[in-house]
Short mmCIF file of C-alpha atoms in Angstrom, two decimals:
data_model
loop_
_atom_site.label_atom_id
_atom_site.label_comp_id
_atom_site.label_asym_id
_atom_site.label_seq_id
_atom_site.Cartn_x
_atom_site.Cartn_y
_atom_site.Cartn_z
CA ASN A 1 0.03 -0.12 -0.75
CA ALA A 2 2.23 3.99 -1.24
CA GLY A 3 1.97 5.93 0.88
CA VAL A 4 0.38 9.59 0.83
CA MET A 5 1.95 11.25 -2.76
CA GLN A 6 3.00 14.69 -2.45
CA ASN A 7 4.46 15.94 -5.80
CA PRO A 8 6.58 18.50 -5.95
CA ARG A 9 9.13 17.94 -3.70
CA HIS A 10 10.22 21.15 -3.65
CA LEU A 11 8.52 24.37 -5.71
CA VAL A 12 10.65 27.73 -6.13
CA ARG A 13 8.37 30.41 -7.56
CA ARG A 14 8.87 34.24 -7.36
CA ARG A 15 6.98 36.54 -5.49
CA GLY A 16 3.11 37.08 -7.09
CA GLN A 17 2.88 33.69 -8.88
CA GLU A 18 0.50 30.92 -8.16
CA ALA A 19 2.44 27.64 -5.91
CA ARG A 20 -0.22 24.33 -6.77
CA LEU A 21 1.04 20.99 -4.28
CA ARG A 22 -0.93 18.48 -5.00
CA CYS A 23 -1.80 15.16 -2.51
CA SER A 24 -2.95 11.76 -3.06
CA PRO A 25 -4.03 10.13 0.14
CA MET A 26 -3.25 5.54 1.06
CA LYS A 27 -5.41 4.34 -0.78
CA GLY A 28 -8.63 4.03 0.83
CA HIS A 29 -7.49 7.11 2.92
CA SER A 30 -10.84 10.15 2.76
CA HIS A 31 -10.42 12.56 4.77
CA VAL A 32 -6.89 14.56 4.23
CA TYR A 33 -5.19 17.66 6.42
CA TRP A 34 -2.85 20.09 5.49
CA TYR A 35 -0.04 21.71 7.38
CA ARG A 36 2.60 24.14 7.08
CA GLN A 37 5.72 23.87 8.79
CA LEU A 38 8.05 27.26 8.75
CA PRO A 39 11.65 27.17 9.43
CA GLU A 40 12.38 26.52 13.17
CA GLU A 41 8.57 25.87 14.33
CA GLY A 42 6.09 22.52 14.56
CA LEU A 43 3.35 21.70 12.00
CA LYS A 44 0.30 24.58 12.23
CA PHE A 45 -3.36 23.42 11.30
CA MET A 46 -4.85 24.75 8.02
CA VAL A 47 -7.78 22.78 6.24
CA TYR A 48 -9.45 19.38 6.06
CA LEU A 49 -10.98 17.96 3.56
CA GLN A 50 -13.73 15.17 2.70
CA LYS A 51 -14.40 14.05 -1.09
CA GLU A 52 -16.13 17.01 -2.25
CA ASN A 53 -16.05 18.71 1.00
CA ILE A 54 -14.34 21.21 3.02
CA ILE A 55 -15.13 20.42 7.38
CA ASP A 56 -12.20 22.24 8.79
CA GLU A 57 -10.65 25.49 7.47
CA SER A 58 -9.54 26.94 10.34
CA GLY A 59 -6.20 27.44 10.36
CA MET A 60 -6.11 28.86 6.07
CA PRO A 61 -5.73 32.03 5.40
CA LYS A 62 -8.77 34.80 4.84
CA GLU A 63 -6.95 35.36 1.71
CA ARG A 64 -4.74 33.81 -1.53
CA PHE A 65 -5.30 30.17 0.52
CA SER A 66 -7.77 28.12 -1.02
CA ALA A 67 -7.92 23.95 -0.92
CA GLU A 68 -9.77 21.15 -2.71
CA PHE A 69 -10.23 17.86 -3.36
CA PRO A 70 -12.32 16.65 -6.00
CA LYS A 71 -14.81 13.64 -5.97
CA GLU A 72 -11.47 12.25 -8.89
CA GLY A 73 -8.30 12.63 -8.52
CA PRO A 74 -5.68 14.96 -5.78
CA SER A 75 -6.37 17.05 -3.45
CA ILE A 76 -4.57 20.88 -3.84
CA LEU A 77 -3.22 23.39 -2.50
CA ARG A 78 -3.83 26.24 -4.08
CA ILE A 79 -1.75 29.81 -3.00
CA GLN A 80 -2.08 32.40 -5.81
CA GLN A 81 0.28 35.88 -5.87
CA VAL A 82 2.54 33.87 -3.21
CA VAL A 83 5.39 35.48 -0.58
CA ARG A 84 8.42 35.66 0.60
CA GLY A 85 6.46 34.22 4.10
CA ASP A 86 4.26 31.69 2.19
CA SER A 87 8.24 29.97 2.25
CA ALA A 88 8.01 26.88 4.16
CA ALA A 89 7.26 23.10 3.83
CA TYR A 90 3.56 22.29 2.97
CA PHE A 91 2.60 18.52 4.36
CA CYS A 92 -0.39 16.62 3.58
CA ALA A 93 -1.83 13.92 5.80
CA SER A 94 -5.18 11.26 5.45
CA SER A 95 -6.47 9.37 7.62
CA PRO A 96 -9.22 6.10 7.35
CA PRO A 97 -13.17 6.59 7.13
CA GLY A 98 -13.67 5.54 11.61
CA VAL A 99 -16.63 3.23 12.91
CA THR A 100 -18.87 6.37 12.60
CA ALA A 101 -19.72 8.86 10.88
CA GLY A 102 -15.70 10.76 11.07
CA PRO A 103 -12.20 9.06 9.92
CA GLN A 104 -9.46 6.89 12.15
CA GLU A 105 -7.96 8.89 14.83
CA THR A 106 -3.99 8.32 13.06
CA GLN A 107 -3.14 10.44 9.97
CA TYR A 108 -0.31 9.66 8.03
CA PHE A 109 1.38 12.01 6.41
CA GLY A 110 3.74 12.88 2.99
CA PRO A 111 6.76 13.24 2.99
CA GLY A 112 5.78 17.52 2.52
CA THR A 113 6.46 19.87 -0.50
CA ARG A 114 8.90 22.97 -0.05
CA LEU A 115 7.40 26.65 -1.16
CA LEU A 116 11.00 28.98 -1.81
CA VAL A 117 9.42 32.48 -2.35
CA LEU A 118 12.24 34.11 -3.75
CA ALA B 1 -7.47 26.62 22.80
CA GLN B 2 -5.17 23.19 22.87
CA THR B 3 -1.80 23.39 23.82
CA VAL B 4 1.16 22.07 23.67
CA THR B 5 3.95 22.62 25.13
CA GLN B 6 7.49 20.38 24.64
CA SER B 7 10.12 22.70 26.81
CA GLN B 8 13.63 21.23 25.17
CA PRO B 9 14.41 22.95 22.26
CA GLU B 10 17.45 20.28 21.94
CA MET B 11 18.45 17.15 23.49
CA SER B 12 21.11 14.41 23.32
CA VAL B 13 22.68 11.58 24.28
CA GLN B 14 25.17 8.60 24.18
CA GLU B 15 24.30 5.05 21.48
CA ALA B 16 22.59 2.84 23.97
CA GLU B 17 21.29 4.37 26.79
CA THR B 18 18.06 6.26 27.31
CA VAL B 19 17.12 9.47 27.11
CA THR B 20 13.19 11.28 28.20
CA LEU B 21 11.61 13.64 25.91
CA SER B 22 8.92 15.90 27.80
CA CYS B 23 5.23 16.75 26.79
CA THR B 24 3.31 19.02 28.51
CA TYR B 25 -0.30 19.42 26.96
CA ASP B 26 -3.76 22.02 27.90
CA THR B 27 -7.26 20.69 27.51
CA SER B 28 -9.96 20.70 28.64
CA GLU B 29 -11.26 17.49 27.02
CA SER B 30 -11.18 14.27 29.04
CA ASP B 31 -11.27 11.64 26.34
CA TYR B 32 -7.78 12.55 23.35
CA TYR B 33 -5.67 11.43 21.55
CA LEU B 34 -1.52 11.48 22.03
CA PHE B 35 0.75 11.03 19.70
CA TRP B 36 4.76 11.57 19.13
CA TYR B 37 5.80 11.98 15.71
CA LYS B 38 9.67 11.56 14.18
CA GLN B 39 11.33 13.58 11.61
CA PRO B 40 14.22 13.09 10.83
CA PRO B 41 16.56 15.36 8.39
CA SER B 42 14.33 13.87 5.05
CA ARG B 43 12.14 16.05 6.83
CA GLN B 44 9.07 13.74 6.37
CA MET B 45 6.62 12.91 9.22
CA ILE B 46 7.25 9.53 9.86
CA LEU B 47 4.49 8.43 13.65
CA VAL B 48 6.91 6.29 16.78
CA ILE B 49 3.63 6.14 19.15
CA ARG B 50 0.43 7.59 20.06
CA GLN B 51 -2.44 6.70 23.63
CA GLU B 52 -5.07 7.03 23.92
CA ALA B 53 -6.86 9.17 26.89
CA TYR B 54 -8.53 6.26 28.05
CA LYS B 55 -6.44 3.89 28.35
CA GLN B 56 -4.22 3.89 31.77
CA GLN B 57 -1.67 1.29 30.37
CA ASN B 58 1.18 3.41 28.64
CA ALA B 59 1.37 2.70 25.08
CA THR B 60 4.34 0.43 24.14
CA GLU B 61 6.00 0.08 20.75
CA ASN B 62 9.29 -1.87 20.48
CA ARG B 63 12.14 0.98 21.72
CA PHE B 64 9.87 3.63 22.21
CA SER B 65 7.39 4.28 25.45
CA VAL B 66 4.97 6.30 27.13
CA ASN B 67 5.23 7.84 30.88
CA PHE B 68 1.03 9.67 30.32
CA GLN B 69 -0.02 11.42 33.82
CA LYS B 70 -3.61 12.40 32.62
CA ALA B 71 -4.35 14.54 35.95
CA ALA B 72 -0.24 16.94 35.30
CA LYS B 73 -1.29 16.57 31.26
CA SER B 74 2.50 15.07 30.05
CA PHE B 75 3.33 12.94 27.79
CA SER B 76 6.77 12.24 28.18
CA LEU B 77 8.71 9.77 25.62
CA LYS B 78 11.31 7.01 26.32
CA ILE B 79 13.68 6.10 23.49
CA SER B 80 15.63 3.00 25.38
CA ASP B 81 18.78 1.75 23.76
CA SER B 82 19.97 5.08 21.89
CA GLN B 83 20.57 3.82 17.73
CA LEU B 84 22.80 6.61 15.57
CA GLY B 85 19.19 6.34 13.93
CA ASP B 86 16.86 7.96 16.23
CA ALA B 87 18.06 11.27 15.56
CA ALA B 88 16.22 13.71 14.99
CA MET B 89 13.13 16.26 16.23
CA TYR B 90 10.70 15.39 17.74
CA PHE B 91 7.39 16.33 18.01
CA CYS B 92 4.13 15.95 20.15
CA ALA B 93 0.77 16.23 19.62
CA TYR B 94 -3.09 16.35 20.88
CA ARG B 95 -6.22 15.78 19.15
CA GLU B 96 -9.71 15.58 20.72
CA ALA B 97 -11.19 12.25 20.18
CA GLN B 98 -14.18 11.32 17.66
CA GLY B 99 -16.94 14.77 17.84
CA GLY B 100 -14.37 16.87 17.53
CA SER B 101 -12.11 18.74 16.40
CA GLU B 102 -10.14 16.64 13.22
CA LYS B 103 -7.15 17.99 13.80
CA LEU B 104 -4.27 17.82 15.68
CA VAL B 105 -1.94 20.40 17.71
CA PHE B 106 1.45 19.92 17.70
CA GLY B 107 4.05 21.18 19.98
CA LYS B 108 7.69 23.18 18.61
CA GLY B 109 9.43 19.96 18.90
CA THR B 110 12.32 19.08 20.68
CA LYS B 111 15.52 18.14 18.66
CA LEU B 112 17.73 14.87 19.62
CA THR B 113 21.32 14.08 18.75
CA VAL B 114 22.81 10.78 18.98
CA ASN B 115 25.76 10.35 19.40
CA PRO B 116 28.36 7.64 19.69
#
């Protein structure tokens, strides 16, 4: 069973460009989470999605950031008009369905995308 | 809001020795999960161990074990017989139980160095 896949692993953008980060969850996992890690910091939650639904976006900046998890294909984290402060590692995690309506508690992480804004 | 505190920015241990990494958290919930993740230089986040708050027995995974003190809101990680491959950043994380927020709340991490 392949793990969580993220691409690209490294992304360089100039200020004002758009960044699109992709995440394919583990097979059978229907819950996807995005986290951001600034240098020398822990991971900070951004957004939690299920297929075609945003469940919790309380950690997403109000502007320029958006996320989706379509019925078909990977989850996408999109950052418009990037600024230098967006430089960070962005991690995706996934978890399988739980016994009840929600996900299981353990989240499995992908290798991350390192975004560098010049 | 829940918070997770790791008070040791850096720790070091001699190979084959034992080291304990500290973690405290703040919550008003009675049911939740706690995790330790390892982040080696490759930056991949690797699950080390997890603990359900309703279980009194401390979780153990091979050389890794936890000391879970629910009343004190403490969740320390003990690594026995340390190996060079254990060198990494270690992050403590908290998650509410089912029905609450699904997000993980992380501490700032402890950098572990293993000396040969």
